[in-house]
Amino acid sequence: MLPDDVTPDSLDKGARNELKTLSKENAEWVARHLAMASRLIEDDPERAHAHAVSASRRAGRIAIVRETLAITAYTIGDYALALRELRTYRRISGKDDQIALMVDSERGVGRSDRALELGRSVDRSTLPAQVRVELAIAMSGARLDLGEPERALTELDIPELDPDRAFEWSPALFAARASVLEELGRSDEAEQWRARAEVAEDALGLNEDEGSDEVIVVEEVFEAEDAAGEDAPGDDAPGDDAPDGDFGDAPAEDGGRG
């Protein structure tokens, strides 16, 4: 049973628009299950996945449905299903916005070489910044899987790696760099990037109500901490790419799978 407070309007407008090819009754039913999947995915991924499966049984040809099923499958560790559904989503939608999840799913099924090949197959210049960052992190992870930490670090050398400013993707990117540096035995640098990740996360959290376009200057945050006598990385500890002097398929309604 679905809670009464979960209505079709609980699903965002863009997703609801994708369901317009369905009958009104079916679209409302599917929308409610997708909304429940979104609501539960953090706290109860198994139930979220069950709702995504239910939606897929009535709307298997809809991109948002296959995407949701893929994401919930990934969340519960069913990487083979996630990969299969992501391929279908990609074919239906014509989008590469879940390419990082595809790469990670390839890693999940033990095919890190194929993950790298898949990641290299897309034109990164066409991807949104957030997706480019997610892909870089996934590619770096695949390099680590193969015992290539130096190349894993290189995968993270992307324009979005700005040690002095925090965007929505910065905490995860900084933390990924810290992990690779730790793997390389460069503990001091790893700690500096870990600190940057924490400061960026805190700073962005303070500004979360101001919109996703807000940019936080991380260097200024650290300077404020230094003035207060708190520990922080020094200005002579940039990352190795920073300039000197810088901050130092499910059952479908037609019975088939894509």
PDB file of C-alpha atoms in Angstrom:
ATOM      1  CA  MET A   1       0.000   0.000   0.000  1.00  0.00           C
ATOM      2  CA  LEU A   2       1.106   3.531  -0.748  1.00  0.00           C
ATOM      3  CA  PRO A   3       0.699   6.222   1.933  1.00  0.00           C
ATOM      4  CA  ASP A   4      -2.094   8.694   1.231  1.00  0.00           C
ATOM      5  CA  ASP A   5       0.329  11.604   1.398  1.00  0.00           C
ATOM      6  CA  VAL A   6       2.245  10.247  -1.592  1.00  0.00           C
ATOM      7  CA  THR A   7       0.505  11.711  -4.624  1.00  0.00           C
ATOM      8  CA  PRO A   8       1.567  12.136  -8.264  1.00  0.00           C
ATOM      9  CA  ASP A   9       2.530  15.696  -7.357  1.00  0.00           C
ATOM     10  CA  SER A  10       5.117  14.250  -4.952  1.00  0.00           C
ATOM     11  CA  LEU A  11       7.178  13.496  -8.058  1.00  0.00           C
ATOM     12  CA  ASP A  12       8.972  16.415  -9.654  1.00  0.00           C
ATOM     13  CA  LYS A  13       7.373  18.020 -12.682  1.00  0.00           C
ATOM     14  CA  GLY A  14      10.034  16.930 -15.166  1.00  0.00           C
ATOM     15  CA  ALA A  15       9.636  13.301 -14.199  1.00  0.00           C
ATOM     16  CA  ARG A  16       5.827  13.560 -14.346  1.00  0.00           C
ATOM     17  CA  ASN A  17       6.071  14.946 -17.860  1.00  0.00           C
ATOM     18  CA  GLU A  18       7.825  11.756 -18.974  1.00  0.00           C
ATOM     19  CA  LEU A  19       4.787   9.744 -17.902  1.00  0.00           C
ATOM     20  CA  LYS A  20       2.348  11.588 -20.181  1.00  0.00           C
ATOM     21  CA  THR A  21       2.439   8.797 -22.748  1.00  0.00           C
ATOM     22  CA  LEU A  22       0.733   6.529 -20.209  1.00  0.00           C
ATOM     23  CA  SER A  23      -2.964   6.508 -19.404  1.00  0.00           C
ATOM     24  CA  LYS A  24      -3.904   8.965 -16.660  1.00  0.00           C
ATOM     25  CA  GLU A  25      -4.576   6.220 -14.114  1.00  0.00           C
ATOM     26  CA  ASN A  26      -1.383   4.370 -14.909  1.00  0.00           C
ATOM     27  CA  ALA A  27       0.700   7.556 -14.919  1.00  0.00           C
ATOM     28  CA  GLU A  28      -0.567   8.464 -11.463  1.00  0.00           C
ATOM     29  CA  TRP A  29       0.129   4.973 -10.131  1.00  0.00           C
ATOM     30  CA  VAL A  30       3.665   4.934 -11.550  1.00  0.00           C
ATOM     31  CA  ALA A  31       4.357   8.476 -10.322  1.00  0.00           C
ATOM     32  CA  ARG A  32       3.439   7.524  -6.773  1.00  0.00           C
ATOM     33  CA  HIS A  33       5.750   4.494  -6.820  1.00  0.00           C
ATOM     34  CA  LEU A  34       8.611   6.595  -8.206  1.00  0.00           C
ATOM     35  CA  ALA A  35       7.997   9.204  -5.521  1.00  0.00           C
ATOM     36  CA  MET A  36       8.118   6.488  -2.857  1.00  0.00           C
ATOM     37  CA  ALA A  37      11.372   5.161  -4.284  1.00  0.00           C
ATOM     38  CA  SER A  38      12.843   8.653  -4.023  1.00  0.00           C
ATOM     39  CA  ARG A  39      11.567   9.072  -0.476  1.00  0.00           C
ATOM     40  CA  LEU A  40      12.950   5.739   0.769  1.00  0.00           C
ATOM     41  CA  ILE A  41      16.235   5.397  -1.076  1.00  0.00           C
ATOM     42  CA  GLU A  42      18.392   6.858   1.700  1.00  0.00           C
ATOM     43  CA  ASP A  43      16.829   5.069   4.668  1.00  0.00           C
ATOM     44  CA  ASP A  44      15.388   1.892   3.167  1.00  0.00           C
ATOM     45  CA  PRO A  45      16.968   1.124  -0.218  1.00  0.00           C
ATOM     46  CA  GLU A  46      15.434  -2.352  -0.422  1.00  0.00           C
ATOM     47  CA  ARG A  47      11.899  -0.942  -0.198  1.00  0.00           C
ATOM     48  CA  ALA A  48      12.840   1.855  -2.581  1.00  0.00           C
ATOM     49  CA  HIS A  49      13.977  -0.764  -5.071  1.00  0.00           C
ATOM     50  CA  ALA A  50      10.723  -2.679  -4.667  1.00  0.00           C
ATOM     51  CA  HIS A  51       8.776   0.454  -5.584  1.00  0.00           C
ATOM     52  CA  ALA A  52      11.006   1.011  -8.613  1.00  0.00           C
ATOM     53  CA  VAL A  53      10.376  -2.577  -9.723  1.00  0.00           C
ATOM     54  CA  SER A  54       6.636  -2.017  -9.349  1.00  0.00           C
ATOM     55  CA  ALA A  55       6.830   1.117 -11.505  1.00  0.00           C
ATOM     56  CA  SER A  56       8.853  -0.714 -14.150  1.00  0.00           C
ATOM     57  CA  ARG A  57       6.186  -3.384 -14.519  1.00  0.00           C
ATOM     58  CA  ARG A  58       3.725  -0.802 -15.785  1.00  0.00           C
ATOM     59  CA  ALA A  59       6.042   1.675 -17.483  1.00  0.00           C
ATOM     60  CA  GLY A  60       9.150  -0.145 -18.638  1.00  0.00           C
ATOM     61  CA  ARG A  61       9.497   1.998 -21.741  1.00  0.00           C
ATOM     62  CA  ILE A  62       9.824   5.265 -19.803  1.00  0.00           C
ATOM     63  CA  ALA A  63      13.373   6.580 -19.281  1.00  0.00           C
ATOM     64  CA  ILE A  64      12.843   7.948 -15.773  1.00  0.00           C
ATOM     65  CA  VAL A  65      11.460   4.580 -14.673  1.00  0.00           C
ATOM     66  CA  ARG A  66      14.465   2.650 -15.962  1.00  0.00           C
ATOM     67  CA  GLU A  67      16.798   5.242 -14.460  1.00  0.00           C
ATOM     68  CA  THR A  68      15.124   4.930 -11.055  1.00  0.00           C
ATOM     69  CA  LEU A  69      15.269   1.147 -11.211  1.00  0.00           C
ATOM     70  CA  ALA A  70      18.973   1.332 -12.074  1.00  0.00           C
ATOM     71  CA  ILE A  71      19.778   3.716  -9.231  1.00  0.00           C
ATOM     72  CA  THR A  72      17.926   1.647  -6.644  1.00  0.00           C
ATOM     73  CA  ALA A  73      19.555  -1.547  -7.932  1.00  0.00           C
ATOM     74  CA  TYR A  74      22.967   0.099  -7.586  1.00  0.00           C
ATOM     75  CA  THR A  75      22.097   1.224  -4.060  1.00  0.00           C
ATOM     76  CA  ILE A  76      21.353  -2.349  -2.947  1.00  0.00           C
ATOM     77  CA  GLY A  77      24.501  -3.681  -4.635  1.00  0.00           C
ATOM     78  CA  ASP A  78      22.875  -5.381  -7.629  1.00  0.00           C
ATOM     79  CA  TYR A  79      25.418  -3.975 -10.063  1.00  0.00           C
ATOM     80  CA  ALA A  80      24.537  -6.308 -12.931  1.00  0.00           C
ATOM     81  CA  LEU A  81      20.916  -5.147 -12.885  1.00  0.00           C
ATOM     82  CA  ALA A  82      21.991  -1.540 -12.442  1.00  0.00           C
ATOM     83  CA  LEU A  83      24.252  -1.764 -15.475  1.00  0.00           C
ATOM     84  CA  ARG A  84      21.582  -3.425 -17.596  1.00  0.00           C
ATOM     85  CA  GLU A  85      19.006  -0.798 -16.665  1.00  0.00           C
ATOM     86  CA  LEU A  86      21.443   2.065 -17.176  1.00  0.00           C
ATOM     87  CA  ARG A  87      22.172   0.836 -20.678  1.00  0.00           C
ATOM     88  CA  THR A  88      18.448   0.790 -21.400  1.00  0.00           C
ATOM     89  CA  TYR A  89      17.991   4.238 -19.866  1.00  0.00           C
ATOM     90  CA  ARG A  90      20.842   5.570 -21.989  1.00  0.00           C
ATOM     91  CA  ARG A  91      19.344   4.118 -25.157  1.00  0.00           C
ATOM     92  CA  ILE A  92      15.842   5.427 -24.452  1.00  0.00           C
ATOM     93  CA  SER A  93      16.884   8.892 -23.288  1.00  0.00           C
ATOM     94  CA  GLY A  94      19.925   9.468 -25.486  1.00  0.00           C
ATOM     95  CA  LYS A  95      21.663  10.935 -22.434  1.00  0.00           C
ATOM     96  CA  ASP A  96      25.067  10.271 -20.851  1.00  0.00           C
ATOM     97  CA  ASP A  97      24.203  11.848 -17.506  1.00  0.00           C
ATOM     98  CA  GLN A  98      24.482   8.492 -15.692  1.00  0.00           C
ATOM     99  CA  ILE A  99      27.793   7.511 -17.286  1.00  0.00           C
ATOM    100  CA  ALA A 100      29.624   7.611 -13.939  1.00  0.00           C
ATOM    101  CA  LEU A 101      27.126   5.175 -12.422  1.00  0.00           C
ATOM    102  CA  MET A 102      27.625   2.919 -15.437  1.00  0.00           C
ATOM    103  CA  VAL A 103      31.383   2.999 -14.897  1.00  0.00           C
ATOM    104  CA  ASP A 104      30.951   2.214 -11.211  1.00  0.00           C
ATOM    105  CA  SER A 105      28.550  -0.613 -12.037  1.00  0.00           C
ATOM    106  CA  GLU A 106      31.144  -2.127 -14.365  1.00  0.00           C
ATOM    107  CA  ARG A 107      33.557  -1.951 -11.445  1.00  0.00           C
ATOM    108  CA  GLY A 108      30.935  -3.575  -9.246  1.00  0.00           C
ATOM    109  CA  VAL A 109      30.739  -6.632 -11.487  1.00  0.00           C
ATOM    110  CA  GLY A 110      34.530  -6.886 -11.528  1.00  0.00           C
ATOM    111  CA  ARG A 111      35.257  -5.380 -14.927  1.00  0.00           C
ATOM    112  CA  SER A 112      37.438  -2.388 -14.142  1.00  0.00           C
ATOM    113  CA  ASP A 113      39.150  -2.533 -17.550  1.00  0.00           C
ATOM    114  CA  ARG A 114      35.779  -2.284 -19.242  1.00  0.00           C
ATOM    115  CA  ALA A 115      34.813   0.498 -16.863  1.00  0.00           C
ATOM    116  CA  LEU A 116      37.767   2.560 -18.087  1.00  0.00           C
ATOM    117  CA  GLU A 117      36.935   1.806 -21.706  1.00  0.00           C
ATOM    118  CA  LEU A 118      33.346   2.914 -21.133  1.00  0.00           C
ATOM    119  CA  GLY A 119      34.433   6.124 -19.416  1.00  0.00           C
ATOM    120  CA  ARG A 120      36.769   6.980 -22.281  1.00  0.00           C
ATOM    121  CA  SER A 121      34.008   6.451 -24.842  1.00  0.00           C
ATOM    122  CA  VAL A 122      32.159   9.673 -24.000  1.00  0.00           C
ATOM    123  CA  ASP A 123      33.007  13.234 -24.965  1.00  0.00           C
ATOM    124  CA  ARG A 124      33.473  14.826 -21.560  1.00  0.00           C
ATOM    125  CA  SER A 125      33.167  18.332 -22.982  1.00  0.00           C
ATOM    126  CA  THR A 126      29.479  17.640 -23.579  1.00  0.00           C
ATOM    127  CA  LEU A 127      28.810  16.636 -19.966  1.00  0.00           C
ATOM    128  CA  PRO A 128      27.652  18.960 -17.181  1.00  0.00           C
ATOM    129  CA  ALA A 129      30.351  19.786 -14.635  1.00  0.00           C
ATOM    130  CA  GLN A 130      28.760  17.613 -11.938  1.00  0.00           C
ATOM    131  CA  VAL A 131      28.727  14.605 -14.268  1.00  0.00           C
ATOM    132  CA  ARG A 132      32.339  15.202 -15.342  1.00  0.00           C
ATOM    133  CA  VAL A 133      33.381  15.179 -11.699  1.00  0.00           C
ATOM    134  CA  GLU A 134      31.427  12.011 -10.933  1.00  0.00           C
ATOM    135  CA  LEU A 135      32.991  10.336 -13.955  1.00  0.00           C
ATOM    136  CA  ALA A 136      36.502  11.389 -12.941  1.00  0.00           C
ATOM    137  CA  ILE A 137      35.967   9.923  -9.471  1.00  0.00           C
ATOM    138  CA  ALA A 138      34.632   6.669 -10.925  1.00  0.00           C
ATOM    139  CA  MET A 139      37.535   6.431 -13.367  1.00  0.00           C
ATOM    140  CA  SER A 140      39.990   7.082 -10.553  1.00  0.00           C
ATOM    141  CA  GLY A 141      38.397   4.273  -8.582  1.00  0.00           C
ATOM    142  CA  ALA A 142      38.777   1.917 -11.531  1.00  0.00           C
ATOM    143  CA  ARG A 143      42.470   2.785 -11.709  1.00  0.00           C
ATOM    144  CA  LEU A 144      42.825   1.943  -8.032  1.00  0.00           C
ATOM    145  CA  ASP A 145      41.070  -1.370  -8.659  1.00  0.00           C
ATOM    146  CA  LEU A 146      43.812  -2.168 -11.160  1.00  0.00           C
ATOM    147  CA  GLY A 147      46.623  -1.137  -8.814  1.00  0.00           C
ATOM    148  CA  GLU A 148      47.415   2.087 -10.672  1.00  0.00           C
ATOM    149  CA  PRO A 149      47.355   4.827  -8.003  1.00  0.00           C
ATOM    150  CA  GLU A 150      49.481   7.317  -9.968  1.00  0.00           C
ATOM    151  CA  ARG A 151      47.072   7.100 -12.891  1.00  0.00           C
ATOM    152  CA  ALA A 152      44.183   7.257 -10.436  1.00  0.00           C
ATOM    153  CA  LEU A 153      45.510  10.627  -9.288  1.00  0.00           C
ATOM    154  CA  THR A 154      45.822  11.806 -12.877  1.00  0.00           C
ATOM    155  CA  GLU A 155      42.163  10.959 -13.510  1.00  0.00           C
ATOM    156  CA  LEU A 156      41.268  13.572 -10.892  1.00  0.00           C
ATOM    157  CA  ASP A 157      43.315  16.339 -12.522  1.00  0.00           C
ATOM    158  CA  ILE A 158      40.323  18.062 -14.067  1.00  0.00           C
ATOM    159  CA  PRO A 159      39.396  21.766 -14.335  1.00  0.00           C
ATOM    160  CA  GLU A 160      36.761  21.341 -11.626  1.00  0.00           C
ATOM    161  CA  LEU A 161      39.499  20.559  -9.069  1.00  0.00           C
ATOM    162  CA  ASP A 162      39.792  24.086  -7.679  1.00  0.00           C
ATOM    163  CA  PRO A 163      41.335  23.978  -4.185  1.00  0.00           C
ATOM    164  CA  ASP A 164      40.305  27.551  -3.423  1.00  0.00           C
ATOM    165  CA  ARG A 165      36.583  27.401  -4.190  1.00  0.00           C
ATOM    166  CA  ALA A 166      33.795  25.011  -3.294  1.00  0.00           C
ATOM    167  CA  PHE A 167      31.052  23.985  -5.665  1.00  0.00           C
ATOM    168  CA  GLU A 168      28.467  21.289  -5.022  1.00  0.00           C
ATOM    169  CA  TRP A 169      30.847  18.649  -6.377  1.00  0.00           C
ATOM    170  CA  SER A 170      33.939  19.832  -4.488  1.00  0.00           C
ATOM    171  CA  PRO A 171      33.671  17.821  -1.227  1.00  0.00           C
ATOM    172  CA  ALA A 172      33.477  14.487  -3.058  1.00  0.00           C
ATOM    173  CA  LEU A 173      36.258  15.449  -5.475  1.00  0.00           C
ATOM    174  CA  PHE A 174      38.553  16.681  -2.700  1.00  0.00           C
ATOM    175  CA  ALA A 175      37.873  13.541  -0.650  1.00  0.00           C
ATOM    176  CA  ALA A 176      38.612  11.297  -3.632  1.00  0.00           C
ATOM    177  CA  ARG A 177      41.924  13.043  -4.159  1.00  0.00           C
ATOM    178  CA  ALA A 178      42.746  12.606  -0.470  1.00  0.00           C
ATOM    179  CA  SER A 179      42.065   8.878  -0.702  1.00  0.00           C
ATOM    180  CA  VAL A 180      44.354   8.430  -3.701  1.00  0.00           C
ATOM    181  CA  LEU A 181      47.128  10.463  -2.086  1.00  0.00           C
ATOM    182  CA  GLU A 182      46.800   8.266   0.995  1.00  0.00           C
ATOM    183  CA  GLU A 183      47.142   5.199  -1.224  1.00  0.00           C
ATOM    184  CA  LEU A 184      50.337   6.714  -2.638  1.00  0.00           C
ATOM    185  CA  GLY A 185      51.750   7.217   0.857  1.00  0.00           C
ATOM    186  CA  ARG A 186      51.532  11.006   0.610  1.00  0.00           C
ATOM    187  CA  SER A 187      49.794  11.346   3.955  1.00  0.00           C
ATOM    188  CA  ASP A 188      50.459  15.042   4.559  1.00  0.00           C
ATOM    189  CA  GLU A 189      48.945  16.036   1.218  1.00  0.00           C
ATOM    190  CA  ALA A 190      46.074  13.631   1.798  1.00  0.00           C
ATOM    191  CA  GLU A 191      45.285  15.300   5.111  1.00  0.00           C
ATOM    192  CA  GLN A 192      45.286  18.731   3.477  1.00  0.00           C
ATOM    193  CA  TRP A 193      42.788  17.646   0.821  1.00  0.00           C
ATOM    194  CA  ARG A 194      40.691  15.884   3.434  1.00  0.00           C
ATOM    195  CA  ALA A 195      40.562  19.128   5.400  1.00  0.00           C
ATOM    196  CA  ARG A 196      39.567  21.014   2.257  1.00  0.00           C
ATOM    197  CA  ALA A 197      36.740  18.530   1.722  1.00  0.00           C
ATOM    198  CA  GLU A 198      35.465  19.030   5.259  1.00  0.00           C
ATOM    199  CA  VAL A 199      35.628  22.817   5.062  1.00  0.00           C
ATOM    200  CA  ALA A 200      33.946  22.838   1.654  1.00  0.00           C
ATOM    201  CA  GLU A 201      31.171  20.578   2.920  1.00  0.00           C
ATOM    202  CA  ASP A 202      30.593  22.730   5.985  1.00  0.00           C
ATOM    203  CA  ALA A 203      30.671  25.943   3.985  1.00  0.00           C
ATOM    204  CA  LEU A 204      28.250  24.660   1.378  1.00  0.00           C
ATOM    205  CA  GLY A 205      25.964  23.374   4.096  1.00  0.00           C
ATOM    206  CA  LEU A 206      25.785  26.853   5.586  1.00  0.00           C
ATOM    207  CA  ASN A 207      24.719  28.169   2.215  1.00  0.00           C
ATOM    208  CA  GLU A 208      22.458  25.339   1.057  1.00  0.00           C
ATOM    209  CA  ASP A 209      19.395  27.581   1.135  1.00  0.00           C
ATOM    210  CA  GLU A 210      20.998  30.127  -1.158  1.00  0.00           C
ATOM    211  CA  GLY A 211      20.835  28.007  -4.297  1.00  0.00           C
ATOM    212  CA  SER A 212      23.123  25.547  -6.041  1.00  0.00           C
ATOM    213  CA  ASP A 213      24.944  28.307  -7.938  1.00  0.00           C
ATOM    214  CA  GLU A 214      26.514  29.579  -4.707  1.00  0.00           C
ATOM    215  CA  VAL A 215      30.313  29.410  -4.791  1.00  0.00           C
ATOM    216  CA  ILE A 216      32.260  29.345  -1.537  1.00  0.00           C
ATOM    217  CA  VAL A 217      35.850  30.592  -1.436  1.00  0.00           C
ATOM    218  CA  VAL A 218      37.570  27.868   0.565  1.00  0.00           C
ATOM    219  CA  GLU A 219      40.763  29.868   1.021  1.00  0.00           C
ATOM    220  CA  GLU A 220      38.859  32.586   2.881  1.00  0.00           C
ATOM    221  CA  VAL A 221      37.318  29.992   5.178  1.00  0.00           C
ATOM    222  CA  PHE A 222      40.736  28.633   6.090  1.00  0.00           C
ATOM    223  CA  GLU A 223      42.079  32.137   6.642  1.00  0.00           C
ATOM    224  CA  ALA A 224      39.245  32.766   9.066  1.00  0.00           C
ATOM    225  CA  GLU A 225      40.109  29.542  10.906  1.00  0.00           C
ATOM    226  CA  ASP A 226      43.771  30.507  11.082  1.00  0.00           C
ATOM    227  CA  ALA A 227      42.832  33.884  12.531  1.00  0.00           C
ATOM    228  CA  ALA A 228      40.799  32.085  15.180  1.00  0.00           C
ATOM    229  CA  GLY A 229      43.771  29.881  16.036  1.00  0.00           C
ATOM    230  CA  GLU A 230      42.327  26.678  14.613  1.00  0.00           C
ATOM    231  CA  ASP A 231      44.420  24.098  12.793  1.00  0.00           C
ATOM    232  CA  ALA A 232      44.297  24.294   9.012  1.00  0.00           C
ATOM    233  CA  PRO A 233      46.597  23.477   6.096  1.00  0.00           C
ATOM    234  CA  GLY A 234      49.121  26.216   5.379  1.00  0.00           C
ATOM    235  CA  ASP A 235      49.250  28.330   2.266  1.00  0.00           C
ATOM    236  CA  ASP A 236      52.414  26.504   1.222  1.00  0.00           C
ATOM    237  CA  ALA A 237      50.582  23.200   0.817  1.00  0.00           C
ATOM    238  CA  PRO A 238      48.899  23.288  -2.585  1.00  0.00           C
ATOM    239  CA  GLY A 239      47.786  20.196  -4.446  1.00  0.00           C
ATOM    240  CA  ASP A 240      50.247  19.004  -7.060  1.00  0.00           C
ATOM    241  CA  ASP A 241      48.216  20.710  -9.783  1.00  0.00           C
ATOM    242  CA  ALA A 242      47.734  24.029  -7.980  1.00  0.00           C
ATOM    243  CA  PRO A 243      49.941  27.011  -8.872  1.00  0.00           C
ATOM    244  CA  ASP A 244      52.570  28.131  -6.360  1.00  0.00           C
ATOM    245  CA  GLY A 245      51.174  30.522  -3.797  1.00  0.00           C
ATOM    246  CA  ASP A 246      47.607  29.242  -4.035  1.00  0.00           C
ATOM    247  CA  PHE A 247      45.719  27.827  -1.065  1.00  0.00           C
ATOM    248  CA  GLY A 248      48.454  25.947   0.447  1.00  0.00           C
ATOM    249  CA  ASP A 249      16.260  -4.549 -17.525  1.00  0.00           C
ATOM    250  CA  ALA A 250      13.034  -4.997 -15.380  1.00  0.00           C
ATOM    251  CA  PRO A 251       9.760  -6.532 -16.684  1.00  0.00           C
ATOM    252  CA  ALA A 252       8.200  -3.962 -19.011  1.00  0.00           C
ATOM    253  CA  GLU A 253       4.600  -3.626 -20.036  1.00  0.00           C
ATOM    254  CA  ASP A 254       5.442  -5.322 -23.340  1.00  0.00           C
ATOM    255  CA  GLY A 255       7.165  -8.203 -21.544  1.00  0.00           C
ATOM    256  CA  GLY A 256      10.639  -7.375 -22.886  1.00  0.00           C
ATOM    257  CA  ARG A 257      13.865  -5.760 -21.742  1.00  0.00           C
ATOM    258  CA  GLY A 258      15.892  -3.150 -23.548  1.00  0.00           C
TER     259      GLY A 258
END
